[in-house]
mmCIF file of C-alpha atoms in Angstrom:
data_model
loop_
_atom_site.group_PDB
_atom_site.id
_atom_site.type_symbol
_atom_site.label_atom_id
_atom_site.label_comp_id
_atom_site.label_asym_id
_atom_site.label_seq_id
_atom_site.Cartn_x
_atom_site.Cartn_y
_atom_site.Cartn_z
ATOM 1 C CA MET A 1035 -47.183 67.975 -157.415
ATOM 2 C CA THR A 1036 -45.794 65.915 -160.575
ATOM 3 C CA THR A 1037 -44.962 62.301 -159.823
ATOM 4 C CA ARG A 1038 -42.314 60.915 -162.473
ATOM 5 C CA THR A 1039 -41.979 57.132 -163.496
ATOM 6 C CA ALA A 1040 -39.749 55.469 -164.958
ATOM 7 C CA THR A 1041 -40.918 53.900 -168.643
ATOM 8 C CA ALA A 1042 -39.639 50.394 -170.035
ATOM 9 C CA ARG A 1043 -37.471 49.868 -172.578
ATOM 10 C CA ALA A 1044 -38.011 47.114 -175.090
ATOM 11 C CA ASP A 1045 -35.242 44.563 -175.273
ATOM 12 C CA ASP A 1046 -34.227 45.593 -178.486
ATOM 13 C CA GLU A 1047 -33.563 49.571 -177.560
ATOM 14 C CA VAL A 1048 -30.389 51.092 -176.967
ATOM 15 C CA PHE A 1049 -28.802 50.828 -173.265
ATOM 16 C CA ASP A 1050 -27.068 53.551 -171.309
ATOM 17 C CA PHE A 1051 -24.311 51.332 -169.735
ATOM 18 C CA ASN A 1052 -23.291 47.353 -170.391
ATOM 19 C CA LEU A 1053 -22.020 46.298 -166.755
ATOM 20 C CA ASN A 1054 -21.367 42.714 -168.469
ATOM 21 C CA ALA A 1055 -18.545 44.818 -170.600
ATOM 22 C CA VAL A 1056 -16.756 45.758 -167.532
ATOM 23 C CA LYS A 1057 -13.539 44.269 -166.805
ATOM 24 C CA ALA A 1058 -11.128 44.855 -163.935
ATOM 25 C CA GLU A 1059 -8.487 47.086 -164.268
ATOM 26 C CA SER A 1060 -6.119 44.940 -162.703
ATOM 27 C CA ASP A 1061 -4.726 41.679 -161.532
ATOM 28 C CA LEU A 1062 -7.180 39.918 -159.219
ATOM 29 C CA LYS A 1063 -4.388 38.156 -157.818
ATOM 30 C CA PRO A 1064 -5.371 36.573 -153.930
ATOM 31 C CA PHE A 1065 -3.156 38.334 -151.523
ATOM 32 C CA VAL A 1066 -1.485 35.602 -149.121
ATOM 33 C CA PHE A 1067 0.000 36.129 -145.949
ATOM 34 C CA LEU A 1068 1.386 33.747 -142.920
ATOM 35 C CA TRP A 1069 0.346 34.003 -139.659
ATOM 36 C CA GLU A 1070 1.455 31.850 -136.319
ATOM 37 C CA GLY A 1071 -1.448 29.541 -135.364
ATOM 38 C CA GLU A 1072 -1.411 26.917 -132.180
ATOM 39 C CA ASN A 1073 -0.737 23.513 -134.362
ATOM 40 C CA ASP A 1074 1.610 25.284 -137.094
ATOM 41 C CA PRO A 1075 3.857 28.507 -137.250
ATOM 42 C CA ASN A 1076 3.735 29.550 -140.388
ATOM 43 C CA ARG A 1077 0.030 29.119 -141.421
ATOM 44 C CA ARG A 1078 -0.794 30.439 -145.008
ATOM 45 C CA PHE A 1079 -4.093 32.268 -145.251
ATOM 46 C CA THR A 1080 -5.315 33.500 -148.639
ATOM 47 C CA MET A 1081 -7.547 36.081 -149.248
ATOM 48 C CA GLN A 1082 -9.037 37.175 -152.477
ATOM 49 C CA HIS A 1083 -8.136 40.755 -154.140
ATOM 50 C CA LEU A 1084 -10.544 43.407 -152.742
ATOM 51 C CA GLU A 1085 -11.674 44.635 -155.818
ATOM 52 C CA SER A 1086 -13.123 41.171 -156.388
ATOM 53 C CA LEU A 1087 -15.345 41.055 -153.321
ATOM 54 C CA ASN A 1088 -18.766 40.948 -153.579
ATOM 55 C CA SER A 1089 -20.250 44.870 -153.260
ATOM 56 C CA TRP A 1090 -23.495 44.333 -151.304
ATOM 57 C CA PRO A 1091 -22.267 42.863 -148.066
ATOM 58 C CA LEU A 1092 -19.182 45.203 -147.725
ATOM 59 C CA MET A 1093 -22.006 48.115 -148.161
ATOM 60 C CA ALA A 1094 -24.458 47.245 -145.859
ATOM 61 C CA ALA A 1095 -21.206 46.814 -143.370
ATOM 62 C CA ALA A 1096 -19.886 50.046 -143.976
ATOM 63 C CA ASP A 1097 -22.874 51.293 -141.560
ATOM 64 C CA ASN A 1098 -21.420 49.474 -138.650
ATOM 65 C CA GLY A 1099 -18.399 52.324 -139.304
ATOM 66 C CA ASP A 1100 -14.603 51.447 -140.254
ATOM 67 C CA ALA A 1101 -14.498 48.259 -137.922
ATOM 68 C CA GLY A 1102 -17.384 46.669 -139.391
ATOM 69 C CA ALA A 1103 -16.424 47.339 -142.868
ATOM 70 C CA MET A 1104 -12.597 46.333 -141.926
ATOM 71 C CA ALA A 1105 -14.221 43.041 -140.862
ATOM 72 C CA ALA A 1106 -16.429 42.477 -143.358
ATOM 73 C CA CYS A 1107 -13.597 42.773 -145.745
ATOM 74 C CA PHE A 1108 -11.867 40.133 -144.119
ATOM 75 C CA ARG A 1109 -14.587 37.775 -143.445
ATOM 76 C CA LEU A 1110 -15.879 38.187 -147.231
ATOM 77 C CA ALA A 1111 -11.937 38.083 -148.572
ATOM 78 C CA MET A 1112 -10.825 34.653 -146.224
ATOM 79 C CA GLY A 1113 -14.083 32.731 -146.689
ATOM 80 C CA GLN A 1114 -15.875 31.274 -143.567
ATOM 81 C CA LYS A 1115 -13.358 28.809 -143.169
ATOM 82 C CA GLN A 1116 -10.105 30.619 -143.059
ATOM 83 C CA TRP A 1117 -12.353 33.291 -141.521
ATOM 84 C CA ALA A 1118 -12.765 31.095 -138.467
ATOM 85 C CA GLU A 1119 -9.625 29.664 -138.326
ATOM 86 C CA PHE A 1120 -7.677 33.024 -138.464
ATOM 87 C CA GLN A 1121 -9.771 34.245 -135.474
ATOM 88 C CA GLU A 1122 -8.857 31.210 -133.250
ATOM 89 C CA THR A 1123 -5.393 33.148 -132.367
ATOM 90 C CA PRO A 1124 -5.335 36.064 -130.378
ATOM 91 C CA LEU A 1125 -4.638 39.006 -132.615
ATOM 92 C CA PRO A 1126 -3.007 42.212 -131.325
ATOM 93 C CA GLN A 1127 -4.021 45.525 -133.248
ATOM 94 C CA TYR A 1128 -0.928 46.712 -134.576
ATOM 95 C CA LYS A 1129 -0.726 43.552 -136.226
ATOM 96 C CA LEU A 1130 -4.369 43.566 -137.861
ATOM 97 C CA LYS A 1131 -3.397 47.458 -138.961
ATOM 98 C CA ALA A 1132 -0.189 46.281 -140.626
ATOM 99 C CA LEU A 1133 -2.008 43.514 -142.152
ATOM 100 C CA PHE A 1134 -5.147 45.607 -143.672
ATOM 101 C CA ALA A 1135 -2.504 48.234 -144.570
ATOM 102 C CA ALA A 1136 -0.583 45.306 -146.917
ATOM 103 C CA TYR A 1137 -3.877 43.953 -148.095
ATOM 104 C CA ARG A 1138 -4.909 47.355 -149.459
ATOM 105 C CA LYS A 1139 -1.743 47.904 -151.082
ATOM 106 C CA HIS A 1140 -1.553 44.756 -152.702
ATOM 107 C CA SER A 1141 -4.895 45.761 -153.991
ATOM 108 C CA GLY A 1142 -4.019 48.973 -154.924
ATOM 109 C CA ALA A 1143 -6.731 50.544 -152.604
ATOM 110 C CA SER A 1144 -5.454 53.797 -151.203
ATOM 111 C CA GLU A 1145 -5.331 54.363 -147.086
ATOM 112 C CA GLY A 1146 -8.977 56.130 -146.957
ATOM 113 C CA GLU A 1147 -10.329 54.165 -149.665
ATOM 114 C CA LEU A 1148 -12.458 51.940 -147.729
ATOM 115 C CA GLU A 1149 -12.839 54.443 -144.523
ATOM 116 C CA ALA A 1150 -14.411 56.662 -147.464
ATOM 117 C CA SER A 1151 -17.103 54.403 -148.462
ATOM 118 C CA SER A 1152 -18.203 53.815 -144.882
ATOM 119 C CA ASP A 1153 -19.317 57.394 -144.833
ATOM 120 C CA SER A 1154 -21.639 57.281 -147.913
#
């Protein structure tokens, strides 16, 4: 059996890909929606653009299936404070599905894009 080991390159050697040079292909405009709260019938919530979210927690959440991935997406996009406030009002599933569809559309993601990522 042959064991392969990676060899280190010197800092001045050519690289294969410069991740630092990668820029977003779309405007990463936040997504804003209204949801009634106990004290405010027109409470505004702001979510970061889907493509701007940190990939590491999203990939970890994908191990918990589609629902886990969706919850992680909302939690990361809203931030801890807004996420906690958002959960204070009961949310029927039909509204959650409509909200997630609108968020995906705003972000330019296809319907199966997030679901497909949870299978990997």
